[in-house]
mmCIF file of C-alpha atoms in Angstrom:
data_model
loop_
_atom_site.group_PDB
_atom_site.id
_atom_site.type_symbol
_atom_site.label_atom_id
_atom_site.label_comp_id
_atom_site.label_asym_id
_atom_site.label_seq_id
_atom_site.Cartn_x
_atom_site.Cartn_y
_atom_site.Cartn_z
ATOM 1 C CA MET A 1 122.434 105.452 74.934
ATOM 2 C CA ALA A 2 121.577 103.454 71.822
ATOM 3 C CA GLU A 3 122.179 104.676 68.306
ATOM 4 C CA THR A 4 119.329 106.956 67.207
ATOM 5 C CA SER A 5 118.135 105.006 64.167
ATOM 6 C CA THR A 6 118.124 101.772 66.186
ATOM 7 C CA THR A 7 116.199 103.423 69.019
ATOM 8 C CA THR A 8 113.695 104.953 66.590
ATOM 9 C CA GLN A 9 113.189 101.569 64.926
ATOM 10 C CA GLY A 10 112.819 99.925 68.338
ATOM 11 C CA LEU A 11 110.168 102.455 69.342
ATOM 12 C CA ARG A 12 108.267 101.910 66.094
ATOM 13 C CA ALA A 13 108.458 98.110 66.568
ATOM 14 C CA ALA A 14 107.217 98.402 70.189
ATOM 15 C CA ILE A 15 104.263 100.529 69.066
ATOM 16 C CA GLU A 16 103.434 97.972 66.367
ATOM 17 C CA ARG A 17 103.742 95.075 68.867
ATOM 18 C CA SER A 18 101.213 96.772 71.141
ATOM 19 C CA GLY A 19 98.696 96.238 68.336
ATOM 20 C CA TYR A 20 96.807 99.340 69.337
ATOM 21 C CA TYR A 21 96.205 101.556 66.289
ATOM 22 C CA PRO A 22 99.939 101.504 65.509
ATOM 23 C CA ALA A 23 99.802 103.865 62.513
ATOM 24 C CA LEU A 24 97.883 106.499 64.520
ATOM 25 C CA VAL A 25 100.039 106.180 67.641
ATOM 26 C CA ALA A 26 103.336 106.160 65.724
ATOM 27 C CA GLU A 27 102.407 109.241 63.703
ATOM 28 C CA ALA A 28 101.492 111.209 66.845
ATOM 29 C CA VAL A 29 104.675 110.177 68.666
ATOM 30 C CA GLU A 30 106.956 110.820 65.692
ATOM 31 C CA ALA A 31 105.434 114.273 65.172
ATOM 32 C CA ALA A 32 106.045 115.142 68.846
ATOM 33 C CA VAL A 33 109.629 113.840 68.787
ATOM 34 C CA GLY A 34 110.446 115.624 65.532
ATOM 35 C CA GLY A 35 114.035 115.105 64.480
ATOM 36 C CA GLU A 36 115.413 114.884 68.010
ATOM 37 C CA PRO A 37 117.350 111.688 68.873
ATOM 38 C CA ILE A 38 115.533 109.256 71.170
ATOM 39 C CA GLY A 39 117.414 108.162 74.282
ATOM 40 C CA SER A 40 114.833 105.855 75.858
ATOM 41 C CA TYR A 41 111.186 104.898 75.471
ATOM 42 C CA LEU A 42 108.389 102.873 77.024
ATOM 43 C CA VAL A 43 105.190 101.647 75.361
ATOM 44 C CA HIS A 44 102.420 100.494 77.707
ATOM 45 C CA GLN A 45 99.126 99.166 76.382
ATOM 46 C CA GLU A 46 96.433 98.636 78.989
ATOM 47 C CA THR A 47 92.967 97.092 78.890
ATOM 48 C CA THR A 48 90.367 98.158 81.451
ATOM 49 C CA PHE A 49 86.791 97.137 82.085
ATOM 50 C CA ASP A 50 84.198 99.916 82.344
ATOM 51 C CA SER A 51 80.713 98.571 83.214
ATOM 52 C CA ASN A 52 79.898 96.324 80.257
ATOM 53 C CA GLU A 53 82.629 97.694 77.997
ATOM 54 C CA VAL A 54 86.206 96.685 77.440
ATOM 55 C CA ARG A 55 88.364 99.766 76.915
ATOM 56 C CA ARG A 56 91.923 99.907 75.726
ATOM 57 C CA HIS A 57 94.476 102.667 75.815
ATOM 58 C CA VAL A 58 98.162 103.033 75.163
ATOM 59 C CA THR A 59 100.702 105.330 76.749
ATOM 60 C CA VAL A 60 104.028 105.994 75.050
ATOM 61 C CA LEU A 61 106.829 107.710 76.983
ATOM 62 C CA VAL A 62 109.857 109.018 75.106
ATOM 63 C CA LEU A 63 113.022 110.587 76.472
ATOM 64 C CA THR A 64 115.148 112.777 74.239
ATOM 65 C CA GLY A 65 118.196 114.830 75.140
ATOM 66 C CA THR A 66 116.041 117.832 76.112
ATOM 67 C CA ARG A 67 112.463 116.625 76.532
ATOM 68 C CA PHE A 68 110.145 114.060 78.076
ATOM 69 C CA ILE A 69 107.276 113.276 75.709
ATOM 70 C CA VAL A 70 104.017 111.636 76.777
ATOM 71 C CA SER A 71 101.565 110.301 74.225
ATOM 72 C CA HIS A 72 98.243 108.816 75.253
ATOM 73 C CA THR A 73 95.646 107.255 72.966
ATOM 74 C CA ASP A 74 92.161 106.171 74.043
ATOM 75 C CA GLU A 75 89.431 104.510 72.047
ATOM 76 C CA GLN A 76 85.820 105.536 72.451
ATOM 77 C CA ALA A 77 82.636 103.745 71.447
ATOM 78 C CA ALA A 78 80.086 105.430 69.197
ATOM 79 C CA ASP A 79 78.066 107.973 71.154
ATOM 80 C CA THR A 80 75.846 111.004 70.663
ATOM 81 C CA THR A 81 78.746 113.060 69.309
ATOM 82 C CA SER A 82 79.977 110.407 66.859
ATOM 83 C CA PRO A 83 77.988 107.657 65.115
ATOM 84 C CA THR A 84 81.173 105.559 64.740
ATOM 85 C CA PRO A 85 83.836 104.479 67.228
ATOM 86 C CA TYR A 86 86.789 106.880 67.437
ATOM 87 C CA ALA A 87 90.166 107.338 69.080
ATOM 88 C CA THR A 88 91.676 110.357 70.779
ATOM 89 C CA THR A 89 95.437 110.863 70.769
ATOM 90 C CA SER A 90 97.249 113.541 72.737
ATOM 91 C CA THR A 91 100.923 114.301 73.155
ATOM 92 C CA GLU A 92 102.674 116.510 75.669
ATOM 93 C CA SER A 93 106.259 117.638 75.484
ATOM 94 C CA VAL A 94 107.915 118.604 78.767
ATOM 95 C CA LYS A 95 111.361 120.176 79.094
ATOM 96 C CA LEU A 96 113.537 117.954 81.269
ATOM 97 C CA GLY A 97 114.247 120.853 83.616
ATOM 98 C CA ARG A 98 110.522 121.052 84.499
ATOM 99 C CA ILE A 99 110.325 117.510 85.830
ATOM 100 C CA SER A 100 110.147 117.838 89.588
ATOM 101 C CA SER A 101 109.854 114.200 90.607
ATOM 102 C CA VAL A 102 110.364 110.688 89.337
ATOM 103 C CA VAL A 103 108.955 108.145 91.772
ATOM 104 C CA LEU A 104 109.403 104.431 91.227
ATOM 105 C CA SER A 105 107.576 102.111 93.623
ATOM 106 C CA ARG A 106 108.558 98.436 93.548
ATOM 107 C CA VAL A 107 106.494 95.549 94.866
ATOM 108 C CA VAL A 108 108.498 92.425 95.657
ATOM 109 C CA ALA A 109 107.308 89.073 96.967
ATOM 110 C CA ASN A 110 108.985 87.528 100.000
ATOM 111 C CA PRO A 111 111.172 90.529 100.794
ATOM 112 C CA GLU A 112 113.113 88.548 103.414
ATOM 113 C CA LYS A 113 114.446 86.383 100.569
ATOM 114 C CA TYR A 114 115.057 89.238 98.134
ATOM 115 C CA VAL A 115 118.166 88.896 95.983
ATOM 116 C CA PRO A 116 119.500 92.086 94.330
ATOM 117 C CA GLY A 117 118.616 92.130 90.657
ATOM 118 C CA THR A 118 115.417 90.107 91.105
ATOM 119 C CA LEU A 119 112.595 91.553 89.050
ATOM 120 C CA PRO A 120 109.802 93.164 91.107
ATOM 121 C CA ARG A 121 106.378 91.655 90.513
ATOM 122 C CA GLU A 122 104.971 95.149 90.038
ATOM 123 C CA VAL A 123 106.241 98.696 89.574
ATOM 124 C CA VAL A 124 104.456 102.028 89.636
ATOM 125 C CA LEU A 125 106.159 104.927 87.872
ATOM 126 C CA THR A 126 104.900 108.374 88.876
ATOM 127 C CA ILE A 127 106.279 111.478 87.171
ATOM 128 C CA GLY A 128 105.501 115.042 88.188
ATOM 129 C CA TRP A 129 106.162 118.265 86.301
ATOM 130 C CA GLY A 130 103.588 120.588 87.808
ATOM 131 C CA ALA A 131 100.747 120.293 85.324
ATOM 132 C CA VAL A 132 98.511 118.324 87.726
ATOM 133 C CA ALA A 133 98.604 118.274 91.505
ATOM 134 C CA ARG A 134 96.510 116.325 93.986
ATOM 135 C CA ILE A 135 95.601 118.080 97.219
ATOM 136 C CA ASP A 136 94.609 116.016 100.251
ATOM 137 C CA LEU A 137 93.019 118.046 103.065
ATOM 138 C CA GLU A 138 91.821 117.092 106.505
ATOM 139 C CA PRO A 139 90.590 119.067 109.488
ATOM 140 C CA ALA A 140 93.435 120.287 111.687
ATOM 141 C CA ALA A 141 93.297 119.464 115.376
ATOM 142 C CA CYS A 142 95.169 120.320 118.516
ATOM 143 C CA GLY A 143 96.339 117.970 121.273
ATOM 144 C CA ASP A 144 93.348 118.738 123.552
ATOM 145 C CA PRO A 145 90.672 116.040 123.050
ATOM 146 C CA ASN A 146 88.022 118.377 124.551
ATOM 147 C CA CYS A 147 88.833 121.325 122.273
ATOM 148 C CA GLU A 148 85.936 122.440 120.082
ATOM 149 C CA ALA A 149 87.746 125.269 118.288
ATOM 150 C CA ASP A 150 88.020 125.352 114.526
ATOM 151 C CA HIS A 151 91.700 124.886 113.713
ATOM 152 C CA GLY A 152 91.260 125.092 109.944
ATOM 153 C CA TYR A 153 92.680 122.472 107.653
ATOM 154 C CA THR A 154 95.982 120.795 107.061
ATOM 155 C CA GLY A 155 97.020 118.822 104.052
ATOM 156 C CA SER A 156 99.521 118.044 101.382
ATOM 157 C CA SER A 157 99.921 118.702 97.696
ATOM 158 C CA THR A 158 101.381 115.948 95.547
ATOM 159 C CA ALA A 159 102.534 116.241 91.948
ATOM 160 C CA ASP A 160 100.627 113.584 90.079
ATOM 161 C CA ASP A 161 100.931 114.292 86.380
ATOM 162 C CA LEU A 162 101.455 110.712 85.264
ATOM 163 C CA SER A 163 101.196 107.413 87.071
ATOM 164 C CA LEU A 164 101.792 104.145 85.259
ATOM 165 C CA ARG A 165 101.375 100.709 86.875
ATOM 166 C CA VAL A 166 103.070 97.714 85.285
ATOM 167 C CA SER A 167 102.910 94.162 86.625
ATOM 168 C CA GLU A 168 104.756 91.017 85.711
ATOM 169 C CA THR A 169 101.494 89.042 85.664
ATOM 170 C CA GLY A 170 99.491 91.485 83.541
ATOM 171 C CA ASP A 171 102.165 93.022 81.315
ATOM 172 C CA GLY A 172 104.979 90.490 81.342
ATOM 173 C CA PRO A 173 108.523 90.598 82.693
ATOM 174 C CA ASP A 174 109.919 92.437 79.644
ATOM 175 C CA THR A 175 107.576 95.375 80.234
ATOM 176 C CA VAL A 176 108.588 95.514 83.906
ATOM 177 C CA ARG A 177 112.271 95.570 82.848
ATOM 178 C CA GLN A 178 111.583 98.294 80.273
ATOM 179 C CA THR A 179 109.777 100.374 82.894
ATOM 180 C CA LEU A 180 112.707 100.065 85.291
ATOM 181 C CA ALA A 181 115.166 101.020 82.533
ATOM 182 C CA PHE A 182 113.056 103.982 81.427
ATOM 183 C CA ALA A 183 112.685 105.224 85.020
ATOM 184 C CA GLN A 184 116.451 105.044 85.508
ATOM 185 C CA SER A 185 117.119 106.900 82.229
ATOM 186 C CA LEU A 186 114.615 109.605 83.151
ATOM 187 C CA SER A 187 116.057 109.981 86.675
ATOM 188 C CA GLU A 188 119.572 110.294 85.261
ATOM 189 C CA ALA A 189 118.437 112.834 82.645
ATOM 190 C CA THR A 190 116.643 115.010 85.195
ATOM 191 C CA ALA A 191 119.654 114.854 87.529
ATOM 192 C CA ALA A 192 121.930 115.976 84.676
ATOM 193 C CA THR A 193 119.724 119.000 83.912
ATOM 194 C CA ALA A 194 119.692 119.991 87.600
ATOM 195 C CA ARG A 195 123.475 120.469 87.617
#
């Protein structure tokens, strides 16, 4: 774990590098972190296309000794509720003990030639803590193809509080490395609280 002041400065620099309302984002994140030392962080700025509009948003993930903090900032165009463009920033603080899953999916090219340590071309980090769940249902059936009885439904519930996709092409190799490092730090922290 890096020295706290260095980690705090690194987080601030990463927020400023994202170029996405850095003063607003930094203030929200710093208020959520409070005086707690920062163990690891990830800043992910993403641009999406919505009809004829380009929309940007930034997600900042911070790991402290006791909490996982998520900050998300979106920009909105002027609309009927606001004559000027505006941004919305939210932060959520989750106790490490509440995190139920940390899923890291890696996409690698030419897996038959994979060399350990090679950077994946894409990673998807999914973190669940029970705030949001996705339920997938489908009609249940029995083994009889001629059966017309109603067997109800079967399905699964998946924790899906946060999902973040990072690619080498779109975000750069450094962001992929930072995502891998953050995922490992978060997995280790949640394992330590489970003991």
